[in-house]
CSV table of C-alpha atoms in Angstrom, one decimal:
chain,number,residue,atom,x,y,z
A,182,MET,CA,-17.0,-2.6,55.8
A,183,THR,CA,-13.4,-1.5,56.1
A,184,LYS,CA,-11.3,-0.4,53.1
A,185,GLU,CA,-9.2,-3.6,53.4
A,186,HIS,CA,-12.2,-5.8,53.4
A,187,ALA,CA,-13.6,-3.9,50.4
A,188,LYS,CA,-10.6,-4.9,48.3
A,189,VAL,CA,-11.1,-8.6,48.9
A,190,ARG,CA,-13.0,-10.2,45.9
A,191,GLU,CA,-14.3,-13.7,45.9
A,192,PRO,CA,-13.3,-15.7,42.7
A,193,ILE,CA,-16.1,-16.7,40.3
A,194,VAL,CA,-15.0,-20.3,40.5
A,195,ARG,CA,-13.3,-21.9,43.5
A,196,MET,CA,-11.7,-25.3,43.2
A,197,ALA,CA,-10.7,-27.2,46.4
A,198,LYS,CA,-9.6,-30.8,46.9
A,199,ARG,CA,-12.0,-32.8,49.1
A,200,THR,CA,-9.9,-34.9,51.4
A,201,ASN,CA,-12.6,-36.3,53.7
A,202,ILE,CA,-14.5,-38.3,51.0
A,203,SER,CA,-14.4,-42.1,51.0
A,204,PHE,CA,-13.0,-44.2,48.2
A,205,VAL,CA,-16.3,-45.7,47.3
A,206,ARG,CA,-18.2,-42.4,47.3
A,207,ALA,CA,-15.5,-40.8,45.1
A,208,TRP,CA,-15.9,-43.5,42.5
A,209,ILE,CA,-19.7,-43.3,42.6
A,210,ILE,CA,-19.4,-39.6,41.9
A,211,ARG,CA,-17.1,-40.2,39.0
A,212,LEU,CA,-19.4,-42.9,37.5
A,213,CYS,CA,-22.4,-40.6,37.9
A,214,ALA,CA,-20.6,-37.8,36.1
A,215,ILE,CA,-19.7,-40.1,33.2
A,216,ALA,CA,-23.3,-41.4,33.0
A,217,LEU,CA,-24.7,-37.9,33.1
A,218,SER,CA,-22.3,-36.7,30.4
A,219,LEU,CA,-23.3,-39.6,28.2
A,220,VAL,CA,-27.0,-38.7,28.7
A,221,VAL,CA,-26.4,-35.0,27.9
A,222,CYS,CA,-24.3,-35.9,24.8
A,223,SER,CA,-27.0,-38.4,23.6
A,224,ALA,CA,-29.6,-35.7,23.9
A,225,LEU,CA,-27.5,-33.3,21.9
A,226,ILE,CA,-26.6,-35.9,19.2
A,227,TYR,CA,-30.2,-36.8,18.7
A,228,ALA,CA,-31.4,-33.1,18.7
A,229,LEU,CA,-28.8,-32.0,16.2
A,230,THR,CA,-28.5,-35.0,13.9
A,231,LYS,CA,-31.5,-37.3,14.6
A,232,LEU,CA,-29.1,-40.2,14.7
A,233,ASN,CA,-29.2,-43.1,17.2
A,234,PRO,CA,-26.7,-42.0,20.0
A,235,ILE,CA,-25.7,-45.6,20.7
A,236,LYS,CA,-24.7,-46.0,17.0
A,237,VAL,CA,-22.8,-42.8,17.2
A,238,PHE,CA,-20.9,-43.8,20.3
A,239,GLY,CA,-20.2,-47.2,18.6
A,240,ALA,CA,-18.8,-45.4,15.6
A,241,MET,CA,-16.6,-43.3,17.9
A,242,VAL,CA,-15.2,-46.5,19.6
A,243,GLU,CA,-14.7,-48.1,16.2
A,244,GLY,CA,-12.9,-45.0,15.0
A,245,ALA,CA,-10.5,-45.1,18.0
A,246,PHE,CA,-10.0,-48.9,18.3
A,247,GLY,CA,-11.2,-50.4,15.1
A,248,THR,CA,-7.8,-51.1,13.5
A,249,LYS,CA,-4.2,-51.1,14.6
A,250,LYS,CA,-3.6,-47.9,12.7
A,251,ARG,CA,-6.5,-46.1,14.4
A,252,MET,CA,-5.3,-47.3,17.8
A,253,TRP,CA,-1.8,-46.1,17.0
A,254,SER,CA,-3.2,-42.7,16.0
A,255,MET,CA,-5.3,-42.5,19.2
A,256,PHE,CA,-2.4,-43.4,21.5
A,257,LYS,CA,-0.2,-40.9,19.6
A,258,ASP,CA,-2.6,-38.1,20.2
A,259,THR,CA,-3.0,-39.1,23.8
A,260,ALA,CA,0.7,-39.0,24.3
A,261,PHE,CA,0.9,-35.5,22.9
A,262,LEU,CA,-1.8,-34.3,25.4
A,263,LEU,CA,0.0,-36.1,28.3
A,264,ILE,CA,3.3,-34.5,27.4
A,265,VAL,CA,1.7,-31.0,27.2
A,266,GLY,CA,0.0,-31.7,30.6
A,267,VAL,CA,3.3,-32.7,32.2
A,268,ALA,CA,4.9,-29.5,30.8
A,269,LEU,CA,2.1,-27.4,32.3
A,270,ALA,CA,1.9,-29.2,35.6
A,271,PRO,CA,4.8,-27.3,37.3
A,272,ALA,CA,3.2,-23.9,36.3
A,273,PHE,CA,-0.2,-24.9,37.7
A,274,LYS,CA,1.4,-26.3,40.8
A,275,MET,CA,3.0,-22.9,41.4
A,276,LYS,CA,-0.5,-21.3,40.8
A,277,PHE,CA,0.5,-19.8,37.4
A,278,TRP,CA,-2.3,-20.0,34.8
A,279,ASN,CA,-0.4,-20.9,31.7
A,280,ILE,CA,-3.2,-20.6,29.1
A,281,GLY,CA,-1.1,-19.4,26.2
A,282,ALA,CA,0.6,-22.7,25.6
A,283,GLU,CA,-1.7,-23.5,22.7
A,284,GLY,CA,0.0,-21.0,20.5
A,285,GLN,CA,3.5,-22.1,21.3
A,286,ILE,CA,2.5,-25.8,20.8
A,287,LEU,CA,1.1,-25.0,17.4
A,288,VAL,CA,4.0,-22.9,16.3
A,289,GLY,CA,6.4,-25.7,17.5
A,290,GLY,CA,4.2,-28.2,15.6
A,291,ILE,CA,4.2,-26.2,12.4
A,292,THR,CA,8.0,-25.9,12.6
A,293,THR,CA,8.3,-29.7,13.1
A,294,ALA,CA,5.9,-30.3,10.2
A,295,ALA,CA,8.0,-28.0,8.0
A,296,PHE,CA,11.1,-29.9,8.8
A,297,MET,CA,9.4,-33.2,8.0
A,298,ILE,CA,8.0,-31.9,4.7
A,299,TYR,CA,11.1,-30.2,3.4
A,300,PHE,CA,13.9,-32.3,4.8
A,301,SER,CA,12.4,-35.9,5.0
A,302,ASP,CA,14.1,-36.8,1.7
A,303,THR,CA,17.3,-34.8,2.6
A,304,PHE,CA,18.3,-36.1,6.1
A,305,PRO,CA,18.3,-39.6,7.5
A,306,ALA,CA,16.0,-40.1,10.5
A,307,TYR,CA,18.7,-39.9,13.1
A,308,VAL,CA,19.6,-36.4,11.9
A,309,LEU,CA,16.1,-35.2,11.2
A,310,PHE,CA,14.5,-36.1,14.6
A,311,PRO,CA,17.0,-34.0,16.7
A,312,LEU,CA,16.7,-31.1,14.3
A,313,MET,CA,12.9,-31.2,14.6
A,314,VAL,CA,13.1,-31.2,18.4
A,315,ILE,CA,15.5,-28.3,18.5
A,316,ALA,CA,13.7,-26.2,15.9
A,317,SER,CA,10.3,-26.7,17.5
A,318,CYS,CA,11.6,-25.6,20.9
A,319,VAL,CA,13.2,-22.5,19.5
A,320,ALA,CA,10.1,-21.6,17.5
A,321,GLY,CA,7.8,-22.0,20.4
A,322,ALA,CA,10.0,-19.9,22.6
A,323,LEU,CA,10.3,-17.1,20.0
A,324,TRP,CA,6.5,-17.0,19.5
A,325,GLY,CA,5.9,-15.9,23.1
A,326,MET,CA,8.5,-13.2,23.0
A,327,ILE,CA,7.0,-10.7,20.5
A,328,PRO,CA,5.0,-8.5,22.9
A,329,ALA,CA,7.6,-8.9,25.7
A,330,ILE,CA,10.4,-7.4,23.6
A,331,SER,CA,8.8,-4.1,22.8
A,332,SER,CA,5.5,-2.2,23.0
A,333,ASP,CA,6.3,-0.1,19.9
A,334,SER,CA,4.3,-1.2,16.8
A,335,HIS,CA,7.0,-0.5,14.3
A,336,GLU,CA,9.6,-2.4,16.3
A,337,ARG,CA,7.3,-5.3,16.6
A,338,SER,CA,6.9,-5.4,12.8
A,339,THR,CA,10.7,-5.5,12.4
A,340,TYR,CA,11.1,-8.3,14.9
A,341,THR,CA,8.3,-10.3,13.4
A,342,ALA,CA,9.6,-9.9,9.8
A,343,LEU,CA,13.1,-10.6,10.9
A,344,GLY,CA,12.0,-13.8,12.6
A,345,ALA,CA,10.1,-15.0,9.5
A,346,PHE,CA,12.9,-14.0,7.2
A,347,THR,CA,15.7,-15.7,9.1
A,348,GLY,CA,13.6,-18.7,9.5
A,349,SER,CA,13.2,-18.9,5.8
A,350,ILE,CA,16.9,-18.5,5.3
A,351,GLY,CA,17.5,-21.3,7.8
A,352,TYR,CA,15.0,-23.7,6.2
A,353,ASN,CA,16.2,-23.1,2.6
A,354,GLY,CA,19.8,-22.5,3.5
A,355,VAL,CA,20.2,-26.0,5.0
A,356,THR,CA,18.8,-27.4,1.7
A,357,VAL,CA,21.5,-25.6,-0.2
A,358,ILE,CA,24.5,-26.6,1.9
A,359,VAL,CA,23.6,-30.1,3.0
A,360,VAL,CA,25.0,-32.0,0.1
A,361,PRO,CA,28.3,-30.1,-0.2
A,362,VAL,CA,28.9,-30.2,3.5
A,363,VAL,CA,28.1,-33.9,3.9
A,364,SER,CA,30.2,-34.8,0.8
A,365,TRP,CA,33.2,-32.8,2.0
A,366,PHE,CA,33.2,-34.4,5.5
A,367,THR,CA,32.8,-37.9,3.9
A,368,TRP,CA,35.7,-37.1,1.6
A,369,LYS,CA,37.8,-35.8,4.6
A,370,PHE,CA,37.3,-39.0,6.6
A,371,THR,CA,37.1,-41.7,3.8
A,372,GLY,CA,38.6,-40.2,0.7
A,373,GLN,CA,35.4,-40.7,-1.2
A,374,TRP,CA,33.3,-37.8,-2.5
A,375,GLU,CA,29.8,-39.0,-1.5
A,376,GLN,CA,27.1,-38.7,1.1
A,377,GLY,CA,28.4,-41.2,3.6
A,378,ARG,CA,27.6,-42.0,7.3
A,379,THR,CA,30.6,-40.0,8.6
A,380,GLY,CA,29.5,-37.0,6.6
A,381,TRP,CA,26.0,-37.2,7.9
A,382,ALA,CA,27.2,-37.6,11.5
A,383,ALA,CA,29.4,-34.5,11.1
A,384,PHE,CA,26.6,-32.5,9.6
A,385,ALA,CA,24.3,-33.5,12.4
A,386,ILE,CA,26.8,-32.4,15.0
A,387,ILE,CA,27.3,-29.0,13.2
A,388,ILE,CA,23.5,-28.4,13.0
A,389,ALA,CA,23.0,-29.5,16.6
A,390,VAL,CA,25.7,-27.1,17.8
A,391,LEU,CA,24.3,-24.2,15.8
A,392,GLY,CA,20.8,-25.0,17.1
A,393,LEU,CA,22.0,-25.0,20.7
A,394,LEU,CA,24.0,-21.8,20.2
A,395,THR,CA,21.1,-19.9,18.6
A,396,ALA,CA,18.7,-21.2,21.3
A,397,TRP,CA,21.1,-20.2,24.1
A,398,SER,CA,21.6,-16.8,22.5
A,399,VAL,CA,17.9,-16.2,22.6
A,400,ALA,CA,17.5,-17.6,26.1
A,401,PHE,CA,20.4,-15.7,27.7
A,402,GLY,CA,20.8,-12.7,25.4
A,403,THR,CA,17.2,-11.5,25.3
A,404,ARG,CA,15.6,-9.7,28.1
A,405,GLU,CA,11.9,-9.1,28.5
A,406,ASN,CA,11.0,-5.4,28.6
A,407,GLN,CA,9.5,-5.2,32.1
A,408,GLY,CA,8.3,-1.6,31.5
A,409,GLY,CA,5.4,0.0,33.3
A,410,LEU,CA,2.8,-1.4,30.9
A,411,ARG,CA,3.7,-4.9,31.8
A,412,ALA,CA,4.8,-4.6,35.4
A,413,LYS,CA,1.7,-2.6,36.5
A,414,ALA,CA,-1.0,-4.4,34.5
A,415,GLU,CA,-3.8,-5.9,36.6
A,416,ALA,CA,-3.2,-9.7,36.9
A,417,ASN,CA,-5.8,-12.2,35.7
A,418,GLY,CA,-6.9,-14.3,38.7
A,419,ASN,CA,-8.1,-17.3,36.8
A,420,PRO,CA,-8.8,-18.4,33.2
A,421,ILE,CA,-12.4,-17.3,33.3
A,422,GLU,CA,-11.3,-13.7,34.0
A,423,ALA,CA,-8.7,-13.9,31.3
A,424,PHE,CA,-11.2,-15.1,28.6
A,425,LYS,CA,-13.7,-12.6,29.9
A,426,ALA,CA,-11.1,-9.8,29.3
A,427,ILE,CA,-10.5,-11.3,25.8
A,428,ALA,CA,-14.2,-11.2,25.0
A,429,GLN,CA,-14.2,-7.5,25.8
A,430,ASN,CA,-11.4,-6.8,23.4
A,431,ASP,CA,-13.4,-6.1,20.3
A,432,GLN,CA,-10.4,-5.2,18.1
A,433,LEU,CA,-8.8,-8.6,18.8
A,434,LEU,CA,-12.1,-10.3,17.9
A,435,TRP,CA,-12.6,-8.4,14.7
A,436,VAL,CA,-9.0,-9.0,13.6
A,437,ALA,CA,-9.5,-12.7,14.4
A,438,LEU,CA,-12.7,-12.9,12.4
A,439,SER,CA,-11.0,-11.2,9.4
A,440,TYR,CA,-8.0,-13.6,9.6
A,441,LEU,CA,-10.2,-16.6,10.0
A,442,LEU,CA,-12.0,-15.8,6.8
A,443,TYR,CA,-8.7,-15.3,5.0
A,444,SER,CA,-7.2,-18.5,6.5
A,445,VAL,CA,-10.1,-20.7,5.6
A,446,ALA,CA,-10.2,-19.3,2.0
A,447,ASN,CA,-6.4,-19.8,1.8
A,448,VAL,CA,-6.4,-23.4,2.8
A,449,ALA,CA,-9.4,-24.2,0.7
A,450,THR,CA,-7.4,-23.2,-2.4
A,451,THR,CA,-3.9,-24.4,-1.4
A,452,GLY,CA,-5.4,-27.8,-0.4
A,453,VAL,CA,-6.7,-28.5,-3.9
A,454,LEU,CA,-3.8,-27.1,-6.0
A,455,PHE,CA,-2.5,-30.6,-6.7
A,456,TYR,CA,-5.9,-31.5,-8.2
A,457,GLN,CA,-5.7,-28.3,-10.3
A,458,PHE,CA,-2.4,-29.5,-11.8
A,459,LYS,CA,-3.4,-33.2,-12.2
A,460,TYR,CA,-7.0,-33.1,-13.3
A,461,VAL,CA,-7.6,-29.6,-14.8
A,462,LEU,CA,-4.2,-28.9,-16.4
A,463,GLY,CA,-3.2,-32.5,-16.9
A,464,ALA,CA,0.3,-31.7,-15.7
A,465,PRO,CA,0.9,-33.3,-12.3
A,466,ASP,CA,4.7,-33.2,-12.9
A,467,SER,CA,4.5,-29.4,-12.9
A,468,PHE,CA,3.0,-29.3,-9.4
A,469,SER,CA,6.5,-28.5,-7.9
A,470,ILE,CA,6.0,-25.0,-9.2
A,471,ALA,CA,3.3,-24.5,-6.6
A,472,GLY,CA,6.0,-25.2,-3.9
A,473,ILE,CA,8.8,-23.2,-5.5
A,474,ILE,CA,6.7,-20.0,-5.9
A,475,PRO,CA,5.8,-19.5,-2.2
A,476,VAL,CA,9.4,-20.1,-1.1
A,477,ILE,CA,10.7,-17.4,-3.5
A,478,THR,CA,8.0,-14.9,-2.8
A,479,GLY,CA,8.3,-15.5,1.0
A,480,LEU,CA,12.0,-14.8,0.9
A,481,GLY,CA,11.5,-11.7,-1.2
A,482,THR,CA,8.6,-10.1,0.6
A,483,THR,CA,9.3,-10.9,4.3
A,484,PRO,CA,12.4,-8.6,4.7
A,485,LEU,CA,10.6,-5.8,2.8
A,486,TYR,CA,7.6,-5.7,5.2
A,487,PRO,CA,9.1,-3.5,8.0
A,488,VAL,CA,10.7,-1.2,5.3
A,489,LEU,CA,7.3,-0.7,3.6
A,490,ASN,CA,5.5,-0.4,6.9
A,491,ARG,CA,7.7,2.6,7.8
A,492,ARG,CA,6.1,4.4,4.9
A,493,ILE,CA,2.8,2.7,4.3
A,494,PRO,CA,0.3,2.0,7.0
A,495,ARG,CA,-0.5,-1.7,7.7
A,496,ARG,CA,-4.1,-1.1,6.7
A,497,TRP,CA,-3.0,-0.3,3.1
A,498,LEU,CA,-0.5,-3.1,3.0
A,499,TYR,CA,-3.2,-5.5,4.0
A,500,THR,CA,-5.6,-4.0,1.4
A,501,ALA,CA,-3.0,-4.2,-1.4
A,502,GLY,CA,-2.2,-7.8,-0.4
A,503,MET,CA,-5.9,-8.7,-0.6
A,504,ALA,CA,-6.2,-7.0,-4.0
A,505,LEU,CA,-3.3,-9.1,-5.3
A,506,MET,CA,-5.0,-12.3,-4.1
A,507,ILE,CA,-8.3,-11.2,-5.7
A,508,ALA,CA,-6.4,-10.7,-9.0
A,509,GLY,CA,-4.9,-14.1,-8.6
A,510,TYR,CA,-8.3,-15.7,-8.1
A,511,THR,CA,-9.7,-13.9,-11.1
A,512,LEU,CA,-7.0,-15.4,-13.3
A,513,PHE,CA,-7.6,-18.9,-11.8
A,514,ILE,CA,-11.3,-18.5,-12.7
A,515,ILE,CA,-10.7,-17.1,-16.2
A,516,ALA,CA,-8.1,-19.5,-17.5
A,517,PRO,CA,-7.7,-22.6,-15.2
A,518,MET,CA,-6.5,-24.8,-18.1
A,519,ASN,CA,-3.7,-22.4,-19.2
A,520,LEU,CA,-0.4,-23.2,-17.4
A,521,PRO,CA,1.3,-19.8,-17.9
A,522,VAL,CA,-1.8,-18.0,-16.6
A,523,VAL,CA,-2.0,-20.4,-13.6
A,524,ILE,CA,1.6,-19.7,-12.8
A,525,VAL,CA,1.0,-15.9,-12.8
A,526,ALA,CA,-2.1,-16.5,-10.7
A,527,LEU,CA,0.0,-18.5,-8.2
A,528,VAL,CA,2.5,-15.6,-8.0
A,529,LEU,CA,-0.3,-13.1,-7.3
A,530,PHE,CA,-1.8,-15.6,-4.8
A,531,TYR,CA,1.3,-16.2,-2.8
A,532,LEU,CA,3.1,-12.9,-3.1
A,533,PRO,CA,1.1,-11.1,-0.4
A,534,ALA,CA,0.8,-14.1,2.0
A,535,GLN,CA,3.5,-13.0,4.4
A,536,THR,CA,2.3,-9.4,4.3
A,537,ILE,CA,-1.3,-10.5,5.2
A,538,GLN,CA,-0.2,-12.9,7.9
A,539,MET,CA,2.3,-10.4,9.5
A,540,THR,CA,-0.3,-7.7,9.5
A,541,ALA,CA,-2.7,-10.0,11.3
A,542,ILE,CA,-0.1,-11.0,13.8
A,543,LEU,CA,0.9,-7.4,14.5
A,544,SER,CA,-2.7,-6.2,14.8
A,545,MET,CA,-3.4,-8.9,17.3
A,546,THR,CA,-0.2,-8.1,19.2
A,547,ASP,CA,-1.1,-4.4,19.3
A,548,SER,CA,-4.5,-5.3,20.6
A,549,ILE,CA,-2.9,-6.4,23.9
A,550,GLU,CA,-2.4,-2.8,24.9
A,551,TYR,CA,-5.9,-1.9,23.6
A,552,GLY,CA,-7.3,-4.6,25.8
A,553,GLN,CA,-5.2,-3.4,28.8
A,554,LEU,CA,-6.5,0.1,28.3
A,555,LYS,CA,-10.1,-1.1,28.1
A,556,THR,CA,-10.2,-3.7,30.8
A,557,GLY,CA,-7.1,-3.1,32.9
A,558,LYS,CA,-5.9,-6.6,32.2
A,559,ARG,CA,-2.9,-7.6,30.0
A,560,ASN,CA,-3.4,-10.9,28.2
A,561,GLU,CA,-0.2,-11.6,26.2
A,562,ALA,CA,-0.3,-15.4,26.3
A,563,VAL,CA,-4.0,-15.8,25.4
A,564,THR,CA,-3.8,-13.2,22.7
A,565,LEU,CA,-0.8,-14.8,21.0
A,566,SER,CA,-2.6,-18.1,21.0
A,567,VAL,CA,-5.5,-16.8,19.0
A,568,ARG,CA,-3.8,-16.8,15.6
A,569,PRO,CA,-2.4,-20.3,15.8
A,570,MET,CA,-5.8,-21.5,17.0
A,571,LEU,CA,-7.4,-19.9,13.9
A,572,ASP,CA,-4.8,-21.7,11.7
A,573,LYS,CA,-5.6,-24.9,13.5
A,574,ILE,CA,-9.3,-24.4,12.8
A,575,ALA,CA,-8.6,-23.6,9.1
A,576,GLY,CA,-6.3,-26.6,8.9
A,577,ALA,CA,-9.0,-28.9,10.3
A,578,LEU,CA,-11.5,-27.5,7.8
A,579,SER,CA,-9.0,-28.0,5.0
A,580,ASN,CA,-9.3,-31.8,5.1
A,581,GLY,CA,-13.1,-31.7,4.8
A,582,ILE,CA,-13.0,-29.0,2.1
A,583,VAL,CA,-10.5,-31.0,0.0
A,584,GLY,CA,-12.5,-34.2,0.4
A,585,PHE,CA,-15.7,-32.5,-0.6
A,586,VAL,CA,-14.2,-30.8,-3.6
A,587,VAL,CA,-12.5,-33.9,-4.9
A,588,VAL,CA,-15.6,-36.0,-4.7
A,589,ALA,CA,-18.0,-33.4,-6.0
A,590,ALA,CA,-15.7,-32.7,-9.0
A,591,GLY,CA,-15.3,-36.4,-9.8
A,592,MET,CA,-11.5,-36.3,-9.2
A,593,VAL,CA,-11.4,-39.8,-7.6
A,594,GLY,CA,-10.4,-43.3,-8.5
A,595,ASN,CA,-8.8,-43.8,-11.8
A,596,ALA,CA,-10.1,-40.6,-13.3
A,597,THR,CA,-7.7,-38.5,-15.4
A,598,ALA,CA,-7.7,-35.0,-16.8
A,599,ALA,CA,-9.2,-36.4,-20.0
A,600,ASP,CA,-12.2,-37.6,-18.0
A,601,MET,CA,-13.0,-34.2,-16.6
A,602,THR,CA,-16.2,-32.7,-18.1
A,603,ALA,CA,-17.2,-29.1,-18.2
A,604,ALA,CA,-19.5,-29.7,-15.3
A,605,ASN,CA,-16.6,-31.2,-13.3
A,606,ILE,CA,-14.4,-28.2,-14.0
A,607,ARG,CA,-17.2,-25.8,-13.1
A,608,THR,CA,-17.8,-27.6,-9.8
A,609,PHE,CA,-14.0,-27.5,-9.1
A,610,LYS,CA,-13.8,-23.8,-9.9
A,611,THR,CA,-16.8,-23.0,-7.7
A,612,CYS,CA,-15.4,-24.8,-4.6
A,613,ALA,CA,-11.7,-24.0,-5.1
A,614,TYR,CA,-11.9,-20.4,-6.4
A,615,TYR,CA,-15.3,-18.8,-6.3
A,616,LEU,CA,-16.2,-19.5,-2.7
A,617,PRO,CA,-12.7,-18.8,-1.4
A,618,LEU,CA,-12.7,-15.5,-3.4
A,619,ALA,CA,-15.9,-14.6,-1.5
A,620,GLY,CA,-14.1,-15.4,1.7
A,621,ILE,CA,-11.2,-13.1,0.8
A,622,VAL,CA,-13.5,-10.3,-0.1
A,623,ALA,CA,-15.4,-10.8,3.2
A,624,SER,CA,-12.1,-10.8,5.1
A,625,LEU,CA,-11.1,-7.5,3.5
A,626,VAL,CA,-14.5,-5.9,4.2
A,627,VAL,CA,-14.4,-7.0,7.9
A,628,PHE,CA,-10.9,-5.6,8.3
A,629,LEU,CA,-11.6,-2.3,6.6
A,630,LEU,CA,-14.9,-1.6,8.4
A,631,THR,CA,-14.2,-2.9,11.9
A,632,VAL,CA,-10.5,-3.0,12.6
A,633,LYS,CA,-9.5,0.4,13.8
A,634,ILE,CA,-6.3,-0.3,15.6
A,635,ASP,CA,-3.3,0.8,13.5
A,636,GLU,CA,0.2,2.2,14.3
A,637,ASN,CA,-1.1,5.7,15.2
A,638,MET,CA,-3.9,4.4,17.4
A,639,HIS,CA,-1.6,2.0,19.1
A,640,ALA,CA,1.0,4.7,19.9
A,641,HIS,CA,-1.9,6.9,21.3
A,642,ILE,CA,-3.0,3.9,23.4
A,643,VAL,CA,0.5,3.4,24.8
A,644,GLU,CA,0.6,7.1,25.7
A,645,GLN,CA,-2.7,6.9,27.5
A,646,LEU,CA,-1.7,3.8,29.4
A,647,GLU,CA,1.6,5.3,30.5
A,648,GLY,CA,-0.2,8.5,31.6
A,649,ARG,CA,-2.8,6.5,33.5
A,650,LEU,CA,-0.2,4.4,35.2
A,651,ALA,CA,1.9,7.5,36.1
A,652,SER,CA,-1.2,9.2,37.5
A,653,GLU,CA,-2.0,6.1,39.6
A,654,GLU,CA,1.5,5.9,40.9
A,655,ALA,CA,1.4,9.6,41.9
A,656,ASP,CA,-1.9,9.1,43.8
A,657,LYS,CA,-0.4,6.3,46.0
């Protein structure tokens, strides 16, 4: 075998379009595939749940088409998937495996949801919808740029914190200026100081122009750092090879496990805070406090992260953040019916949130070079999709957790705070605080015992990669 032939590697999976198959045979194959999938699914359903598979399939059909609302929801989700497919089709047609789109989609979705939540009562629909589109596009593009801008761990922390901070300024700044700006333009055109249609139209134009300018500044003013680490990395031939490389990246997997435990614990608590205020404290009107505190703490702690990280290793920032959360949970457990204590607990709970999340993001980002050193393959897109995927898993679990807690604690129907018994409060505390606290402790233990990649280790990895690539270049 010659040297040239030795370099040729057959792919694990080969896909080829069959052009010489008849129409009837093609449909027979499709129908057989559908039938076989139903048989396999039926076997799994019965083996795992002991339920009648036919009834399960009937419930699935009922869930999708049972009412107009369910049909609307099903068609809406289908439209999302089709839009994503259309967006990815050109890349696949050009034989580029774009398997990191999940992260960008989720970040864009989170940004869109944030605009809906915070600005639905502020802007009319014809202003809000364009803002949501522009913001989601910008957020999705920015998400994929972190590892491409720099391979230095401290620089990445600065970029990540800067993005989070400026995003917070934008979200909250618009809330501050919207009424004065709209009122001024309305007065300018009509002579009346109010929020009129002309003022909203002018405000929409201003925001749209600012959105386009900032998006274009990112698109045309930012250049990917095509250094040796990125340019000379071995390419992934197909998705199977990419995910195989990810599976060999133990640091990414440990960081992901630690973050998943944190994320599930976090949503388990935040998802039931309204019930804490309504049924435990008996003060539902004070629930807005639970929204104000994370805004203030986020704006305060986000810009401090790169400054602190210059002097304090990420590992200890993560540990300190978890310690604050543990203290917050302790206060929740000790005095859940005391409003001042609950407020202090909320501050301790939310204060380290940005620090913990940015540490997880940066640890996962730095694991890109770790994986490249270990496997020879660089997986930026897939790696950056891990954290949004974990957030999606936690978000999905949140709905089930909240429903279980509410039913188990008797916080349903016409129940009020006066109806809550000691057993109800105890059940609520167990599900909302004790179990999530165990998850936070487990997350911290996993991080401290298994996650080895930090700023110094990453810098050493980059040096090793650069030395290896230089050596390979010299041997050619």
